[in-house]
Amino acid sequence: MNKTITIAHGNGGEENNELIKNIFYKHFENEILSKSEDAAVIEEGRLAFTTDSFTVSPLFFPGGDIGKLAVCGTCNDLAMMGAKPKYLTCSVIIEEGFSSRELERIVRSMKKELETNGAMVVSGDTKVVPKGSVDKLFINTTGIGAIEQKGISASALKEGMSILVSRDVGAHGATIFAAREGIELESSLETDCASLYPEVKALMDAGINIVALRDATRGGVAAVLNEWARSSDVCIEIEEENVPVQEQVKGICEMLGFEAVNLANEGTFVLVIDKEDEAKALDVLLQAHETSAVIGRVSMEHQGRVLLNSSWGTKRFLDLPTGELLPRIC
């Protein structure tokens, strides 16, 4: 591992995993933390508990802002464990000179998203630091949720299970890049940032046995699939042509030299279910997004790896993203 921390250590990919394993897990590891789930399951499986910090740049972008992102991010981590978001804390670090009008706009955005989840902020903290100490505004949110479906786990994948995505991938990463670089897009591309509890609730109400669930944030779908393949010691095979990607996102990926499956999402999740639930689950997801799709399956072909099958009949491994992906994206 490098002697100094680089931007790549925060990319959600290989370097980020290395940082967590070699420093944080080395000193903090315990039975709950080592499960590496989106949220910790505590109190004998009754509650989910998670925290996240948000440092996105720019603060406002098409379809969202840092406030919406902060509430969605934490509530979604709870939803990914089958939990209904209930209580959040909100801690903000504000740079001296920041606009109070923009701050209130951000807080209003947070309130709207809290209402979508049926959650509330019950504690918080505010710090104002000298100009130049932070870039405008950083937000940390911590959340507790009541688990409504138990047993969802990255370690529960088995051969024959189906892999689905809730909608097209890469929209958040592409949108932030375009906003940051001032690119005038001749399209309606905007972030996918959204609260996911309503979609998860619909799946649970339909009686779907959710095996694994994760929102594909930093590191994108590629990071989620690789973590699952390692946690469950299985192979995940993805049909490349089945992965839904908007044309505008494809165009930005060509500019960046990235793959859409490596770009961050803030309102897209990956789902693992038993094969017999596939059609019913897809019907539920399509009610929210017409781009929902079955993208692959679990096999034992190359345990611990993700295999990408092309429409030309070729195969290649899809590895964890590495290097300096877009920084300050969430």
XYZ file of C-alpha atoms in Angstrom:
330
model
C 0.000 0.000 0.000
C 1.181 3.562 -0.773
C 2.748 5.564 2.081
C 0.359 8.441 1.433
C -3.368 8.498 0.735
C -4.299 9.296 -2.850
C -7.573 10.167 -4.566
C -7.663 6.578 -5.820
C -8.088 5.374 -2.212
C -11.570 6.895 -2.205
C -12.778 5.480 -5.516
C -14.858 2.608 -4.160
C -12.653 0.133 -6.011
C -9.501 -1.916 -5.407
C -7.476 0.857 -3.688
C -10.407 1.763 -1.449
C -10.758 -1.881 -0.358
C -7.027 -1.988 0.343
C -7.238 1.125 2.534
C -10.167 -0.237 4.539
C -8.617 -3.691 4.973
C -5.070 -2.592 5.818
C -5.852 0.268 8.211
C -9.465 0.388 9.435
C -10.299 -3.324 9.598
C -6.855 -4.004 11.051
C -7.839 -2.124 14.217
C -11.658 -2.072 14.205
C -12.587 -5.525 12.881
C -15.337 -7.366 14.730
C -18.070 -9.862 13.860
C -20.529 -7.221 12.673
C -18.105 -4.975 10.754
C -16.417 -7.859 8.927
C -19.654 -8.739 7.151
C -19.041 -5.627 4.986
C -22.725 -5.041 4.315
C -24.260 -1.670 3.347
C -25.486 -1.296 6.936
C -24.691 -3.108 10.182
C -27.411 -5.464 11.434
C -27.702 -5.023 15.212
C -29.994 -5.778 18.141
C -30.520 -9.454 17.178
C -31.507 -8.546 13.621
C -34.136 -5.961 14.457
C -32.238 -2.808 13.442
C -29.923 -1.631 10.655
C -27.340 1.072 11.405
C -25.183 3.012 8.926
C -23.261 6.247 8.331
C -21.962 8.116 5.291
C -20.276 11.429 4.440
C -20.996 13.534 1.357
C -18.486 15.840 -0.313
C -19.819 16.059 -3.882
C -18.641 18.812 -6.231
C -20.549 20.742 -7.534
C -23.116 20.970 -4.712
C -26.008 21.383 -7.170
C -26.377 19.272 -10.330
C -29.187 18.198 -12.686
C -31.730 16.183 -10.696
C -30.247 16.720 -7.255
C -27.930 18.384 -4.768
C -25.722 17.414 -1.839
C -28.693 17.487 0.579
C -30.810 15.067 -1.417
C -27.724 12.898 -1.870
C -27.019 12.834 1.882
C -30.511 11.641 2.825
C -30.874 9.221 -0.099
C -27.421 7.751 0.482
C -27.977 6.867 4.120
C -31.633 5.830 3.753
C -30.711 3.655 0.755
C -27.999 1.874 2.731
C -30.671 0.966 5.291
C -33.141 -0.098 2.600
C -30.482 -2.382 1.104
C -30.652 -4.443 4.295
C -34.453 -4.704 4.044
C -34.945 -1.945 6.618
C -37.348 0.984 6.732
C -35.372 4.194 7.432
C -36.542 5.720 10.733
C -34.093 8.101 12.408
C -31.140 10.103 11.033
C -28.511 12.378 12.475
C -27.154 15.241 10.377
C -23.733 16.800 10.857
C -22.572 19.653 8.610
C -19.182 21.312 8.163
C -19.618 24.710 6.525
C -16.927 26.905 4.997
C -16.885 30.499 6.218
C -18.643 32.710 3.658
C -21.050 30.042 2.386
C -24.431 31.391 1.233
C -27.187 30.972 3.859
C -29.749 30.984 1.014
C -28.032 27.994 -0.627
C -27.763 26.250 2.757
C -31.515 26.576 3.289
C -32.141 25.315 -0.247
C -30.099 22.231 0.592
C -31.911 21.661 3.893
C -35.295 21.971 2.152
C -34.141 19.300 -0.283
C -33.202 17.053 2.650
C -36.622 17.540 4.248
C -38.413 16.498 1.048
C -36.380 13.292 0.809
C -36.912 12.504 4.496
C -40.668 12.681 3.873
C -40.337 10.216 0.970
C -38.704 7.730 3.360
C -40.944 8.439 6.353
C -37.809 9.265 8.359
C -36.749 12.196 10.537
C -33.564 13.932 11.695
C -33.370 13.567 15.482
C -29.903 14.904 16.256
C -27.225 16.962 14.572
C -24.123 19.077 14.730
C -22.863 22.192 12.950
C -19.297 23.375 12.500
C -18.140 26.478 10.608
C -14.468 26.439 9.595
C -12.182 29.159 8.154
C -12.344 29.803 4.417
C -10.247 27.295 2.527
C -10.484 24.580 5.210
C -13.217 22.704 3.283
C -14.782 23.118 -0.146
C -18.045 24.939 0.696
C -19.992 22.228 2.541
C -19.580 18.658 3.756
C -22.478 16.625 5.230
C -22.459 13.444 7.330
C -25.659 11.511 7.914
C -26.098 8.483 10.171
C -29.248 6.402 10.106
C -31.165 3.708 11.957
C -33.862 1.608 10.335
C -36.259 -1.156 11.359
C -35.552 -4.376 9.466
C -38.648 -5.694 7.683
C -37.017 -8.598 5.815
C -34.190 -10.502 7.490
C -31.381 -12.522 5.961
C -30.315 -10.224 3.084
C -26.562 -10.718 2.718
C -23.674 -10.410 0.290
C -22.574 -13.887 1.435
C -25.791 -15.693 0.471
C -25.402 -16.059 -3.309
C -25.758 -19.588 -4.729
C -25.413 -21.165 -8.174
C -28.406 -20.558 -10.467
C -29.630 -17.363 -8.807
C -30.546 -14.367 -10.996
C -28.912 -10.912 -11.057
C -31.063 -7.848 -11.838
C -30.519 -4.071 -11.952
C -33.345 -1.709 -10.980
C -32.655 0.710 -13.872
C -29.981 1.915 -16.321
C -26.492 2.393 -14.878
C -23.933 5.205 -14.681
C -26.286 8.215 -14.818
C -25.031 9.846 -11.590
C -21.336 9.652 -12.443
C -21.929 10.930 -15.977
C -24.124 13.797 -14.743
C -21.600 14.965 -12.149
C -18.805 14.889 -14.713
C -20.858 16.950 -17.165
C -21.838 19.492 -14.471
C -18.264 19.787 -13.188
C -16.781 20.330 -16.621
C -19.560 22.689 -17.761
C -20.493 20.418 -20.637
C -23.667 21.553 -22.383
C -25.546 18.362 -23.057
C -28.215 18.339 -25.738
C -30.225 15.901 -23.681
C -32.206 15.480 -20.479
C -29.503 13.459 -18.676
C -29.690 13.853 -14.916
C -28.610 11.982 -11.824
C -30.474 8.843 -10.823
C -30.317 10.058 -7.193
C -33.505 8.794 -5.493
C -34.810 7.104 -2.366
C -34.979 3.367 -2.940
C -37.063 2.229 0.049
C -40.370 2.458 -1.911
C -39.030 0.043 -4.572
C -37.620 -2.340 -1.965
C -40.947 -2.237 -0.091
C -42.784 -3.124 -3.329
C -40.514 -6.157 -3.786
C -41.103 -7.289 -0.200
C -44.880 -6.748 -0.513
C -44.867 -8.891 -3.671
C -43.389 -11.749 -1.649
C -39.998 -11.749 -3.399
C -37.299 -13.613 -1.461
C -34.505 -10.997 -1.644
C -31.154 -12.797 -1.350
C -28.776 -9.819 -1.772
C -29.325 -6.144 -2.450
C -26.934 -3.224 -2.867
C -27.047 0.277 -4.308
C -24.265 0.642 -6.852
C -22.618 3.842 -5.587
C -18.829 4.476 -5.805
C -17.230 1.829 -7.998
C -20.571 1.203 -9.695
C -22.101 -2.127 -10.592
C -18.632 -3.639 -11.154
C -17.645 -3.058 -7.512
C -20.885 -4.550 -6.156
C -20.604 -7.686 -8.283
C -16.956 -8.255 -7.378
C -17.650 -7.839 -3.654
C -20.506 -10.330 -3.869
C -18.463 -12.841 -5.883
C -15.729 -12.731 -3.222
C -18.072 -12.744 -0.211
C -20.046 -15.759 -1.500
C -17.109 -17.456 -3.291
C -19.112 -17.822 -6.495
C -18.816 -16.641 -10.098
C -21.177 -13.945 -11.353
C -21.759 -14.095 -15.106
C -23.101 -10.935 -16.757
C -24.522 -10.668 -20.270
C -22.959 -7.403 -21.497
C -25.750 -6.544 -23.943
C -28.369 -6.871 -21.176
C -26.800 -4.127 -19.006
C -28.966 -1.012 -19.603
C -26.999 2.204 -20.318
C -28.412 5.488 -21.630
C -26.911 6.713 -24.918
C -25.799 9.993 -23.247
C -23.944 8.005 -20.590
C -22.251 5.915 -23.271
C -21.071 9.132 -24.946
C -19.570 10.504 -21.731
C -17.913 7.155 -21.017
C -16.196 7.388 -24.404
C -14.884 10.851 -23.432
C -13.679 9.614 -20.027
C -12.357 6.277 -21.155
C -14.535 4.588 -18.504
C -17.026 1.753 -18.563
C -20.567 2.600 -17.469
C -20.509 -0.322 -15.011
C -17.677 1.463 -13.128
C -19.519 4.793 -12.798
C -21.314 5.780 -9.593
C -25.081 5.515 -9.178
C -27.208 7.024 -6.398
C -30.603 5.516 -7.199
C -29.835 2.210 -8.863
C -29.561 -1.096 -7.041
C -28.411 -4.588 -7.927
C -30.615 -7.448 -6.786
C -30.060 -11.196 -6.381
C -33.061 -13.527 -6.231
C -33.945 -17.155 -6.800
C -34.549 -18.002 -10.461
C -38.221 -18.772 -9.797
C -38.804 -15.183 -8.552
C -37.200 -13.580 -11.630
C -40.311 -12.737 -13.683
C -42.292 -11.448 -10.708
C -39.426 -9.277 -9.462
C -38.832 -7.811 -12.927
C -42.535 -6.925 -13.187
C -42.288 -5.015 -9.887
C -39.131 -3.145 -10.929
C -40.518 -2.223 -14.359
C -43.351 -0.344 -12.676
C -40.760 2.198 -11.479
C -38.254 2.129 -14.387
C -38.708 0.775 -17.882
C -34.951 0.102 -18.091
C -34.954 -2.516 -15.303
C -33.350 -5.740 -16.515
C -32.088 -9.220 -15.737
C -28.363 -8.939 -16.437
C -26.898 -12.277 -15.413
C -26.722 -15.255 -13.128
C -24.629 -16.914 -10.463
C -22.455 -19.846 -11.543
C -19.389 -21.726 -10.311
C -17.322 -21.133 -13.490
C -14.598 -18.989 -11.849
C -15.229 -18.689 -8.119
C -14.599 -15.208 -6.698
C -14.635 -13.556 -10.158
C -17.095 -11.678 -12.370
C -17.323 -12.834 -15.983
C -18.622 -10.552 -18.751
C -20.120 -12.411 -21.738
C -20.336 -10.364 -24.955
C -22.892 -10.768 -27.728
C -19.983 -11.943 -29.929
C -19.476 -15.002 -27.772
C -16.297 -13.706 -26.104
C -15.681 -13.692 -22.368
C -13.563 -11.449 -20.151
C -13.228 -10.804 -16.445
C -14.843 -7.647 -15.057
C -12.489 -6.564 -12.273
C -12.839 -4.061 -9.437
C -12.311 -0.507 -10.743
C -8.811 0.841 -10.105
C -7.092 4.228 -10.365
C -8.464 7.719 -10.048
C -12.113 7.480 -11.030
C -14.129 10.691 -10.758
C -13.347 12.160 -7.312
C -15.834 14.025 -5.035
C -18.781 12.323 -6.652
C -20.893 11.608 -3.586
